[in-house]
Amino acid sequence: MSPTYLFLYLGVVLLVLGVIVVGYVTTRRGGGVAAPPEAPEAPPAEGPPDVVEAPPPAVEAPPLVEAPPVVAPPPIAPPPVAPPVEASVAPPIEAPPAEAPPVVAAKPALHERLSRARQGFGQALVRTFRRGGLTPEDWEEVEAILLQADVGVAATKRIVDDLKAKQSSDGDLVEALRAELLAILGTADRSLGRKPSGLTIWLVAGVNGTGKTTTIGKLATQEAHEGRRVVLAAADTFRAAADEQLEVWAERSGAEVVKHAPGADPAAVAFDGVKAAKSRRADVLIVDTAGRLHTKRNLMEELGKIRRVVEREAGPPDEVLLVLDATTGQNGIQQARAFTETAGVTGIVLSKLDGTAKGGIVIGVQQELGLPVKLVGIGEGAEDLAPFDPVSFVDALIG
Ligand SMILES: Nc1nc2c(ncn2[C@@H]2O[C@H](COP(=O)(O)OP(=O)(O)OP(=O)(O)O)[C@@H](O)[C@H]2O)c(=O)[nH]1
Ligand SMILES: [Mg+2]
């Protein structure tokens, strides 16, 4: 090889080596012509076409429109947690409560209800007798106590005469008084009259406000408790709302009511009462009548007519009960006399004995008219009607 060619060859080799060395050094300094990283796909440009396309952002910009605040949904109440079911063991099945028996108030003690009569009448006598050695003035005091208590003139005379005789024989005057009162009250039949079968009828009469309707309500209650079917005839067509009062009692006791329009003929109500009670196969018919003064002839005749109508339809009433107000006093004997003449009273109901310091009318009526007291009213409640028992009465009176 010629030296010319040799120099040319060496020059080219050196040039190539130089280029390689320079490229290597450049690469080591970080520059170099690295292949561009693959650009993310640019979003389609929305700008006008003459706008220079911006280089694709390396990081996607956040959206400019603020997102609406997220309203948190109301907290959802947790579903009710069912009480844990005691699955395996079935709860014991409680037996249904036995049907409660009807509440029947205990009969009030006569002794307690007669406390006023005992203090005003019985104990006044007992105190005087216990003093012993009664003077004529003491005997006058005894007489006054008896008369004030509505024992009546005839019974008072009988009691005083008898006790004076006992004093002279040194007897126990309190015991003598007890015996005397029981002797006057006697052993009359005080049960209420009833038919052995068929409809029993009780007629109830008396002056105004003595307690007729209340007594009928109490009687209806007692009869219903004993399993009898009761019809009430509202033959007080005179006083406003008298039938409503009876209806209230009927509702309480389970009785039925027969009534007419206000002002109707009371005898017609009694007539319908008998018919209805018979057709309904009732056991007892109780006829309520208007309060009337025993001195008013036309009113007493009206009562006589009621009785006659009942008698014509069903025979004589099993009871004609006169209701006397124990607080009205001696007038009761006149009332009893007049009502007996007109309507044939068979027994007395002495009402309001709980509210009086007297109570002697029981003795006076028996002594003067021979009419037995059959029932005593000792309060306003349905149970406050007691059969009259002379021994309990006298014990309650003189303590
Ligand atoms: N303390 C007491 N009050 C009674 C008794 N009986 C009735 N009464 C009351 O006496 C008042 C009159 O009773 P009624 O039953 O309406 O009398 P009545 O005889 O039907 O009255 P008239 O139909 O208007 O003549 C009422 O307030 C009753 O609550 C009783 O035994 N004791
Ligand atoms: Mg009445």
PDB file of N, CA, C and O in Angstrom, residues 22-50:
ATOM      1  N   VAL A  22     -17.128  10.985  20.928  1.00  0.00           N
ATOM      2  CA  VAL A  22     -17.983  12.158  21.215  1.00  0.00           C
ATOM      3  C   VAL A  22     -19.412  11.706  21.527  1.00  0.00           C
ATOM      4  O   VAL A  22     -20.029  12.141  22.500  1.00  0.00           O
ATOM      5  N   GLY A  23     -19.925  10.786  20.736  1.00  0.00           N
ATOM      6  CA  GLY A  23     -21.339  10.291  20.977  1.00  0.00           C
ATOM      7  C   GLY A  23     -21.450   9.641  22.347  1.00  0.00           C
ATOM      8  O   GLY A  23     -22.391   9.874  23.082  1.00  0.00           O
ATOM      9  N   TYR A  24     -20.459   8.902  22.718  1.00  0.00           N
ATOM     10  CA  TYR A  24     -20.518   8.214  24.022  1.00  0.00           C
ATOM     11  C   TYR A  24     -20.554   9.202  25.171  1.00  0.00           C
ATOM     12  O   TYR A  24     -21.395   9.112  26.060  1.00  0.00           O
ATOM     13  N   VAL A  25     -19.620  10.210  24.994  1.00  0.00           N
ATOM     14  CA  VAL A  25     -19.562  11.212  26.091  1.00  0.00           C
ATOM     15  C   VAL A  25     -20.890  11.955  26.222  1.00  0.00           C
ATOM     16  O   VAL A  25     -21.397  12.168  27.308  1.00  0.00           O
ATOM     17  N   THR A  26     -21.472  12.325  25.087  1.00  0.00           N
ATOM     18  CA  THR A  26     -22.733  13.063  25.118  1.00  0.00           C
ATOM     19  C   THR A  26     -23.807  12.248  25.797  1.00  0.00           C
ATOM     20  O   THR A  26     -24.566  12.737  26.627  1.00  0.00           O
ATOM     21  N   THR A  27     -23.874  10.985  25.472  1.00  0.00           N
ATOM     22  CA  THR A  27     -24.887  10.123  26.076  1.00  0.00           C
ATOM     23  C   THR A  27     -24.692  10.045  27.570  1.00  0.00           C
ATOM     24  O   THR A  27     -25.635  10.107  28.334  1.00  0.00           O
ATOM     25  N   ARG A  28     -23.524   9.972  28.017  1.00  0.00           N
ATOM     26  CA  ARG A  28     -23.246   9.870  29.456  1.00  0.00           C
ATOM     27  C   ARG A  28     -23.667  11.113  30.188  1.00  0.00           C
ATOM     28  O   ARG A  28     -24.031  11.064  31.360  1.00  0.00           O
ATOM     29  N   ARG A  29     -23.648  12.275  29.528  1.00  0.00           N
ATOM     30  CA  ARG A  29     -24.052  13.516  30.207  1.00  0.00           C
ATOM     31  C   ARG A  29     -25.562  13.638  30.333  1.00  0.00           C
ATOM     32  O   ARG A  29     -26.080  14.596  30.848  1.00  0.00           O
ATOM     33  N   GLY A  30     -26.398  12.716  29.880  1.00  0.00           N
ATOM     34  CA  GLY A  30     -27.867  12.766  30.025  1.00  0.00           C
ATOM     35  C   GLY A  30     -28.490  13.418  28.848  1.00  0.00           C
ATOM     36  O   GLY A  30     -29.703  13.451  28.725  1.00  0.00           O
ATOM     37  N   GLY A  31     -27.980  14.008  28.119  1.00  0.00           N
ATOM     38  CA  GLY A  31     -28.625  14.627  26.959  1.00  0.00           C
ATOM     39  C   GLY A  31     -28.890  13.565  25.925  1.00  0.00           C
ATOM     40  O   GLY A  31     -29.686  12.692  26.127  1.00  0.00           O
ATOM     41  N   GLY A  32     -28.320  13.531  25.102  1.00  0.00           N
ATOM     42  CA  GLY A  32     -28.472  12.499  24.093  1.00  0.00           C
ATOM     43  C   GLY A  32     -29.746  12.635  23.355  1.00  0.00           C
ATOM     44  O   GLY A  32     -30.580  13.441  23.662  1.00  0.00           O
ATOM     45  N   VAL A  33     -29.916  11.912  22.506  1.00  0.00           N
ATOM     46  CA  VAL A  33     -31.153  11.965  21.718  1.00  0.00           C
ATOM     47  C   VAL A  33     -31.949  10.727  22.064  1.00  0.00           C
ATOM     48  O   VAL A  33     -31.992   9.765  21.328  1.00  0.00           O
ATOM     49  N   ALA A  34     -32.475  10.833  23.270  1.00  0.00           N
ATOM     50  CA  ALA A  34     -33.257   9.669  23.665  1.00  0.00           C
ATOM     51  C   ALA A  34     -34.546   9.653  22.901  1.00  0.00           C
ATOM     52  O   ALA A  34     -35.046  10.687  22.512  1.00  0.00           O
ATOM     53  N   ALA A  35     -35.042   8.517  22.726  1.00  0.00           N
ATOM     54  CA  ALA A  35     -36.336   8.414  22.034  1.00  0.00           C
ATOM     55  C   ALA A  35     -37.399   9.075  22.892  1.00  0.00           C
ATOM     56  O   ALA A  35     -37.414   8.892  24.102  1.00  0.00           O
ATOM     57  N   PRO A  36     -38.229   9.951  22.348  1.00  0.00           N
ATOM     58  CA  PRO A  36     -39.253  10.641  23.164  1.00  0.00           C
ATOM     59  C   PRO A  36     -40.233   9.629  23.775  1.00  0.00           C
ATOM     60  O   PRO A  36     -40.578   8.656  23.138  1.00  0.00           O
ATOM     61  N   PRO A  37     -40.594   9.945  25.027  1.00  0.00           N
ATOM     62  CA  PRO A  37     -41.567   9.005  25.643  1.00  0.00           C
ATOM     63  C   PRO A  37     -42.888   9.063  24.913  1.00  0.00           C
ATOM     64  O   PRO A  37     -43.243  10.094  24.355  1.00  0.00           O
ATOM     65  N   GLU A  38     -43.505   7.974  24.993  1.00  0.00           N
ATOM     66  CA  GLU A  38     -44.767   7.915  24.229  1.00  0.00           C
ATOM     67  C   GLU A  38     -45.758   8.873  24.863  1.00  0.00           C
ATOM     68  O   GLU A  38     -46.068   8.789  26.048  1.00  0.00           O
ATOM     69  N   ALA A  39     -46.177   9.878  24.156  1.00  0.00           N
ATOM     70  CA  ALA A  39     -47.078  10.896  24.711  1.00  0.00           C
ATOM     71  C   ALA A  39     -48.471  10.297  24.905  1.00  0.00           C
ATOM     72  O   ALA A  39     -48.903   9.493  24.098  1.00  0.00           O
ATOM     73  N   PRO A  40     -49.102  10.746  26.000  1.00  0.00           N
ATOM     74  CA  PRO A  40     -50.490  10.281  26.147  1.00  0.00           C
ATOM     75  C   PRO A  40     -51.331  10.837  25.040  1.00  0.00           C
ATOM     76  O   PRO A  40     -51.074  11.923  24.541  1.00  0.00           O
ATOM     77  N   GLU A  41     -52.421  10.092  24.795  1.00  0.00           N
ATOM     78  CA  GLU A  41     -53.246  10.511  23.657  1.00  0.00           C
ATOM     79  C   GLU A  41     -53.914  11.836  23.988  1.00  0.00           C
ATOM     80  O   GLU A  41     -54.534  11.982  25.038  1.00  0.00           O
ATOM     81  N   ALA A  42     -53.657  12.786  23.142  1.00  0.00           N
ATOM     82  CA  ALA A  42     -54.195  14.118  23.432  1.00  0.00           C
ATOM     83  C   ALA A  42     -55.700  14.117  23.228  1.00  0.00           C
ATOM     84  O   ALA A  42     -56.191  13.490  22.310  1.00  0.00           O
ATOM     85  N   PRO A  43     -56.388  14.866  24.118  1.00  0.00           N
ATOM     86  CA  PRO A  43     -57.840  14.964  23.894  1.00  0.00           C
ATOM     87  C   PRO A  43     -58.086  15.754  22.638  1.00  0.00           C
ATOM     88  O   PRO A  43     -57.270  16.588  22.269  1.00  0.00           O
ATOM     89  N   PRO A  44     -59.230  15.534  22.009  1.00  0.00           N
ATOM     90  CA  PRO A  44     -59.499  16.285  20.785  1.00  0.00           C
ATOM     91  C   PRO A  44     -59.554  17.771  21.117  1.00  0.00           C
ATOM     92  O   PRO A  44     -60.178  18.153  22.103  1.00  0.00           O
ATOM     93  N   ALA A  45     -58.813  18.524  20.333  1.00  0.00           N
ATOM     94  CA  ALA A  45     -58.754  19.965  20.612  1.00  0.00           C
ATOM     95  C   ALA A  45     -60.090  20.596  20.368  1.00  0.00           C
ATOM     96  O   ALA A  45     -60.754  20.318  19.396  1.00  0.00           O
ATOM     97  N   GLU A  46     -60.469  21.417  21.407  1.00  0.00           N
ATOM     98  CA  GLU A  46     -61.767  22.065  21.223  1.00  0.00           C
ATOM     99  C   GLU A  46     -61.600  23.499  20.774  1.00  0.00           C
ATOM    100  O   GLU A  46     -62.537  24.168  20.455  1.00  0.00           O
ATOM    101  N   GLY A  47     -60.383  23.923  20.860  1.00  0.00           N
ATOM    102  CA  GLY A  47     -60.125  25.298  20.493  1.00  0.00           C
ATOM    103  C   GLY A  47     -60.236  25.497  18.973  1.00  0.00           C
ATOM    104  O   GLY A  47     -60.377  24.534  18.221  1.00  0.00           O
ATOM    105  N   PRO A  48     -60.212  26.735  18.605  1.00  0.00           N
ATOM    106  CA  PRO A  48     -60.301  26.994  17.168  1.00  0.00           C
ATOM    107  C   PRO A  48     -59.085  26.382  16.448  1.00  0.00           C
ATOM    108  O   PRO A  48     -58.028  26.226  17.073  1.00  0.00           O
ATOM    109  N   PRO A  49     -59.281  26.103  15.226  1.00  0.00           N
ATOM    110  CA  PRO A  49     -58.218  25.401  14.507  1.00  0.00           C
ATOM    111  C   PRO A  49     -56.911  26.180  14.410  1.00  0.00           C
ATOM    112  O   PRO A  49     -55.873  25.616  14.299  1.00  0.00           O
ATOM    113  N   ASP A  50     -56.968  27.600  14.477  1.00  0.00           N
ATOM    114  CA  ASP A  50     -55.730  28.351  14.322  1.00  0.00           C
ATOM    115  C   ASP A  50     -54.909  28.414  15.592  1.00  0.00           C
ATOM    116  O   ASP A  50     -53.822  28.949  15.643  1.00  0.00           O
TER     117      ASP A  50
END
